[in-house]
């Protein structure tokens, strides 16, 4: 697939302060890419630079091979042929949904525009809603209308800025899945920014984790979770704890919990002090297990319970037990390590 969007070492500043630094990435035609990071990491600035609302102070942005931003030159937003979906749906309250969706379309006659609005409403699962008004819809429905409106002028790509953060958590993931299905069915390329990893997991083919203006890792959700390249990514994505250890061989680390062997080779000198990431799914309930732990916290999750366990040396780890294993705080349980992905960082 050809590359639709390319950022080459872009930098964005506000009054000399760097908000985005040396950011490079590309998004292929039909892919959904998410920029994920904590508040203030620069993801919104990057999105605004792509949209043409912020200039770049270094590097360049190309869309379909054409340079749209470089220092001193910026193609205006309306000439970039990109669709935008914002956090606040920004629908016009006094226009019905049909007119909201076709607001930006010019040159076509009214009946043709109405037909187009109805087709787009069908695409986003709101068939027959053209005559309704925004206040008659739920937040999730309004956001789907906002998506239909962004799609109406047939943009080259959709940009979404925290599109689901006004919705409650359950709806967020569901709508994320729905929006993904809509974009995929139409082969639409999209870039979304969010601080919510579950939102990013629900929608993105590829996720880029940002911190302090920089892109740390670009990968699938699976790899970000199981093979984080930096400690920040390991801590930001998913849950877990670090246990101290010593590198015995490139794929073998000795820890107080035992010898951990994994799928990865580290080239640090033998004897190096390291910290090993232990995810909740790396510690398995096992009545015959070699490790004894004390339950010091529990959080019921439905199908599973997330226990906080204190090990013999005082280390605290998280572990997911099947929900029917019901243990009280203070109780002792037996577990074993089952580390399929070895993730370690220098101590
Ligand atoms: P959030 O999720 O909170 O919106 P973000 O990751 O999207 O955060 P940005 O909004 O891109 O981050 O901000 C990056 C940095 O740039 C921050 O330090 C922020 O304070 C600064 N910044 C953002 N907008 C402006 C502005 N208009 N003027 C000056 N500084 C700004």
XYZ file of C-alpha atoms and ligand atoms in Angstrom:
378
model
C 0.000 0.000 0.000
C 1.252 3.438 -0.824
C 2.102 5.999 1.819
C -0.586 8.649 2.181
C 0.842 10.796 4.948
C 4.469 11.292 5.813
C 5.987 13.379 8.590
C 9.713 13.906 8.169
C 11.489 15.062 11.325
C 8.937 17.735 12.109
C 9.305 20.188 14.933
C 6.608 22.553 16.267
C 7.178 25.376 18.718
C 5.137 27.809 20.735
C 7.105 30.984 21.550
C 10.376 29.099 21.267
C 9.105 26.235 23.454
C 9.347 22.903 21.606
C 6.038 20.986 21.626
C 6.843 18.410 18.921
C 10.414 17.342 18.354
C 11.930 15.424 15.444
C 8.717 13.518 14.784
C 8.796 11.157 11.836
C 6.071 8.749 10.831
C 4.138 7.554 7.845
C 0.599 6.323 7.442
C -0.257 4.049 4.549
C -3.419 4.284 2.496
C -6.253 2.555 4.377
C -4.441 2.342 7.719
C -5.639 3.723 11.029
C -2.824 5.228 13.054
C -3.095 6.422 16.652
C -0.839 8.856 18.437
C -1.050 7.946 22.111
C 0.527 9.744 25.026
C -0.050 11.578 28.295
C -1.420 15.096 28.472
C 1.040 17.655 27.123
C 3.142 15.205 25.083
C 2.465 17.121 21.870
C 0.014 14.813 20.117
C -2.638 17.477 19.510
C 0.005 19.854 18.178
C 1.178 17.151 15.758
C -2.401 16.606 14.578
C -2.958 20.343 14.170
C 0.249 20.595 12.140
C -0.989 17.818 9.830
C -4.345 19.605 9.494
C -2.538 22.856 8.667
C -3.525 24.800 11.797
C 0.037 24.965 13.187
C 3.236 25.712 11.261
C 6.297 23.490 11.473
C 9.627 25.019 12.525
C 11.636 22.138 11.025
C 11.019 19.117 8.830
C 8.181 18.620 6.392
C 4.754 17.056 6.031
C 3.807 15.303 2.811
C 0.364 14.164 1.748
C 0.323 11.857 -1.274
C 3.911 12.892 -1.879
C 3.109 16.606 -1.990
C 4.777 18.834 0.595
C 2.005 20.630 2.515
C 4.118 22.000 5.395
C 7.693 23.069 5.760
C 9.264 26.000 7.589
C 7.941 29.192 6.033
C 5.330 27.442 3.889
C 1.989 25.928 4.826
C -0.845 24.864 2.548
C -4.079 26.210 4.110
C -6.225 23.618 5.932
C -9.113 23.805 3.429
C -6.763 22.909 0.574
C -5.436 19.751 2.251
C -8.604 17.712 1.699
C -8.588 16.224 5.181
C -11.649 15.563 7.352
C -11.662 16.467 11.042
C -13.540 14.954 13.981
C -13.178 16.759 17.297
C -13.828 15.850 20.910
C -16.890 18.127 21.133
C -19.023 17.022 18.228
C -19.398 20.649 17.060
C -22.683 19.994 15.255
C -24.849 23.004 14.433
C -27.792 22.853 16.873
C -30.251 24.677 14.598
C -29.629 22.465 11.543
C -31.067 18.978 11.109
C -28.613 16.124 10.681
C -28.915 16.098 6.913
C -27.949 19.774 6.705
C -25.228 19.314 9.317
C -23.614 16.598 7.233
C -23.746 18.445 3.920
C -22.982 21.886 5.336
C -19.568 22.057 3.697
C -20.671 20.695 0.313
C -21.135 23.265 -2.366
C -22.100 23.075 -5.991
C -24.458 20.133 -5.763
C -28.220 20.559 -5.860
C -30.295 20.144 -2.746
C -31.822 16.756 -3.548
C -28.405 15.333 -4.427
C -26.989 16.646 -1.136
C -29.870 15.108 0.786
C -29.290 11.763 -0.910
C -25.615 11.947 0.047
C -26.474 12.775 3.677
C -28.852 9.825 3.858
C -26.240 7.488 2.434
C -23.662 8.687 4.977
C -26.125 8.350 7.838
C -26.678 4.770 6.723
C -22.909 4.227 6.751
C -22.683 5.328 10.381
C -25.712 3.269 11.433
C -28.256 6.106 11.644
C -30.504 5.302 8.699
C -33.539 7.588 8.527
C -32.182 10.233 10.916
C -31.677 13.057 8.382
C -34.603 15.111 9.695
C -33.634 14.880 13.365
C -31.749 17.523 15.323
C -28.513 17.121 17.307
C -30.217 17.542 20.710
C -32.340 14.476 19.964
C -29.251 12.242 19.847
C -27.003 10.608 22.434
C -23.339 11.602 22.613
C -22.277 8.467 20.752
C -24.811 9.127 17.996
C -23.700 12.753 17.697
C -20.122 11.608 17.294
C -21.162 9.255 14.497
C -22.884 12.196 12.774
C -19.683 14.205 13.185
C -17.854 11.373 11.430
C -20.442 11.334 8.624
C -19.983 15.092 8.230
C -16.198 14.698 8.049
C -16.614 12.014 5.371
C -19.070 14.028 3.245
C -16.516 15.946 1.112
C -14.634 12.663 0.477
C -11.415 13.679 2.198
C -8.125 11.925 1.556
C -7.837 11.150 5.232
C -9.713 11.639 8.523
C -8.040 13.256 11.540
C -9.644 12.628 14.931
C -8.747 14.495 18.111
C -9.790 12.585 21.251
C -13.091 11.777 19.523
C -14.549 9.653 22.292
C -13.346 11.359 25.459
C -16.740 12.986 26.157
C -18.357 9.569 26.282
C -18.507 7.132 29.180
C -15.894 4.407 29.275
C -18.033 1.519 28.061
C -19.440 3.472 25.114
C -15.948 4.704 24.248
C -14.636 1.270 23.436
C -17.802 0.179 21.644
C -17.905 3.298 19.511
C -14.175 2.947 18.870
C -14.845 -0.508 17.440
C -17.771 0.798 15.385
C -15.796 3.713 13.973
C -12.995 1.345 13.089
C -15.431 -0.908 11.219
C -16.874 2.081 9.302
C -13.433 3.365 8.289
C -12.199 -0.094 7.328
C -15.323 -0.893 5.292
C -14.731 2.235 3.221
C -10.944 1.888 3.125
C -10.522 5.294 4.759
C -7.145 6.319 6.113
C -7.241 7.908 9.559
C -5.031 9.364 12.235
C -6.364 9.707 15.767
C -4.828 11.221 18.869
C -5.785 10.029 22.324
C -4.435 9.668 25.844
C -6.545 6.551 26.370
C -4.758 3.322 25.502
C -7.976 1.290 25.338
C -9.347 3.707 22.778
C -6.111 3.387 20.807
C -6.253 -0.427 21.045
C -9.896 -0.464 19.887
C -9.262 1.528 16.758
C -5.617 1.615 15.680
C -3.752 -0.713 13.334
C -0.579 0.945 14.512
C -0.022 3.023 17.613
C 2.725 5.572 18.195
C 3.538 6.333 21.818
C 4.651 9.921 22.398
C 6.376 11.535 25.332
C 7.629 15.090 25.682
C 7.236 15.857 22.000
C 8.961 12.712 20.779
C 7.761 9.441 19.317
C 9.179 6.617 21.434
C 7.774 3.552 19.708
C 5.478 2.811 16.822
C 3.970 -0.635 16.881
C 0.889 -2.823 17.142
C -0.983 -2.881 20.456
C 0.271 -6.442 21.027
C 3.911 -5.471 20.628
C 3.614 -2.293 22.703
C 2.251 -4.418 25.530
C 4.521 -7.440 25.184
C 7.667 -5.885 23.735
C 7.906 -2.285 24.917
C 11.139 -0.768 23.664
C 11.486 1.714 26.510
C 10.659 1.750 30.139
C 8.208 4.622 29.723
C 6.233 2.582 27.174
C 6.264 -0.436 29.507
C 4.826 1.666 32.314
C 2.390 3.667 30.213
C 0.851 0.689 28.395
C -0.905 -1.887 30.554
C -0.128 -2.756 34.139
C 2.755 -4.481 35.768
C 5.645 -4.254 38.181
C 9.418 -4.399 37.914
C 11.541 -6.968 39.727
C 15.302 -6.625 40.107
C 17.509 -9.260 38.573
C 20.923 -10.147 37.191
C 21.585 -11.041 33.592
C 22.914 -14.598 33.539
C 22.775 -15.175 29.805
C 21.294 -13.003 27.024
C 17.867 -14.619 27.508
C 18.153 -15.595 31.184
C 17.705 -13.405 34.238
C 18.064 -14.466 37.855
C 15.562 -12.793 40.166
C 14.289 -13.357 43.699
C 11.267 -14.996 42.094
C 13.457 -17.502 40.316
C 15.217 -17.774 36.992
C 13.282 -16.152 34.183
C 13.986 -17.271 30.662
C 12.397 -15.654 27.697
C 12.079 -15.056 24.043
C 14.500 -12.200 23.850
C 18.262 -11.806 23.965
C 19.881 -8.846 25.701
C 23.416 -7.962 24.753
C 24.397 -6.341 28.056
C 27.430 -7.837 29.844
C 26.808 -10.935 31.925
C 26.124 -9.932 35.538
C 24.420 -6.652 34.591
C 21.770 -5.475 37.015
C 18.425 -5.276 35.290
C 14.753 -4.807 36.041
C 12.319 -7.300 34.614
C 8.767 -6.355 33.732
C 6.214 -8.693 35.276
C 2.730 -8.258 33.814
C -0.399 -9.469 35.627
C -0.676 -12.279 33.072
C 2.900 -13.434 33.818
C 1.864 -14.692 37.269
C -0.494 -17.614 37.205
C -2.577 -19.074 40.047
C -1.342 -22.612 40.697
C -2.088 -24.673 43.830
C 1.186 -26.553 43.184
C 3.141 -23.396 42.288
C 6.605 -22.791 43.769
C 5.931 -19.238 44.972
C 3.906 -18.251 48.006
C 2.356 -14.801 48.010
C 0.127 -12.820 50.334
C -2.961 -11.121 48.947
C -2.734 -7.415 49.804
C -5.273 -6.039 47.339
C -7.988 -7.206 45.008
C -10.105 -5.672 42.277
C -12.988 -7.675 40.838
C -13.122 -7.323 37.043
C -15.904 -9.736 36.181
C -14.292 -12.645 34.367
C -11.048 -12.060 36.273
C -9.873 -10.618 39.549
C -6.750 -8.484 39.675
C -4.868 -9.319 42.859
C -2.010 -7.338 44.333
C 0.373 -9.893 45.789
C 3.224 -9.412 48.228
C 6.071 -11.820 47.694
C 8.529 -13.148 50.298
C 11.029 -10.331 49.787
C 8.356 -7.644 50.005
C 8.017 -7.196 46.220
C 4.535 -6.256 45.127
C 3.192 -7.775 41.929
C -0.116 -7.821 40.137
C -1.752 -11.029 39.026
C -4.934 -11.864 37.144
C -6.761 -14.860 38.563
C -9.864 -16.426 37.038
C -12.753 -14.818 38.850
C -13.919 -17.967 40.655
C -10.635 -17.980 42.639
C -11.934 -15.832 45.477
C -9.255 -14.975 48.035
C -9.466 -12.666 51.034
C -6.981 -9.912 51.822
C -4.241 -11.394 53.978
C -4.707 -14.906 52.591
C -1.726 -16.815 51.210
C -1.877 -18.123 47.669
C 0.427 -20.186 45.491
C 1.503 -18.960 42.092
C 4.051 -19.638 39.405
C 5.773 -17.442 36.879
C 4.869 -17.881 33.248
C 6.778 -15.190 31.415
C 6.350 -15.657 27.673
C 7.774 -12.266 26.770
C 10.982 -11.329 28.518
C 11.161 -7.555 28.952
C 14.072 -6.068 30.872
C 15.729 -2.689 31.200
C 19.053 -1.709 32.767
C 18.576 -1.109 36.511
P -3.591 17.168 25.799
O -3.973 15.722 25.680
O -3.633 17.681 27.182
O -4.276 18.056 24.814
P -1.299 16.951 24.080
O -0.476 15.741 24.235
O -2.251 16.970 22.970
O -2.029 17.245 25.445
P -0.368 19.497 23.138
O -1.705 20.105 23.330
O 0.085 19.220 21.766
O -0.267 18.131 23.964
O 0.712 20.386 23.889
C 2.107 20.136 23.822
C 2.844 21.222 24.581
O 2.664 22.469 23.932
C 2.384 21.419 25.998
O 3.488 21.690 26.793
C 1.453 22.603 25.917
O 1.466 23.320 27.129
C 2.072 23.424 24.783
N 1.043 24.161 24.040
C -0.027 23.632 23.411
N -0.751 24.583 22.784
C -0.120 25.767 23.023
C -0.371 27.134 22.656
N -1.403 27.450 21.881
N 0.502 28.073 23.093
C 1.563 27.736 23.847
N 1.854 26.482 24.234
C 1.038 25.494 23.840
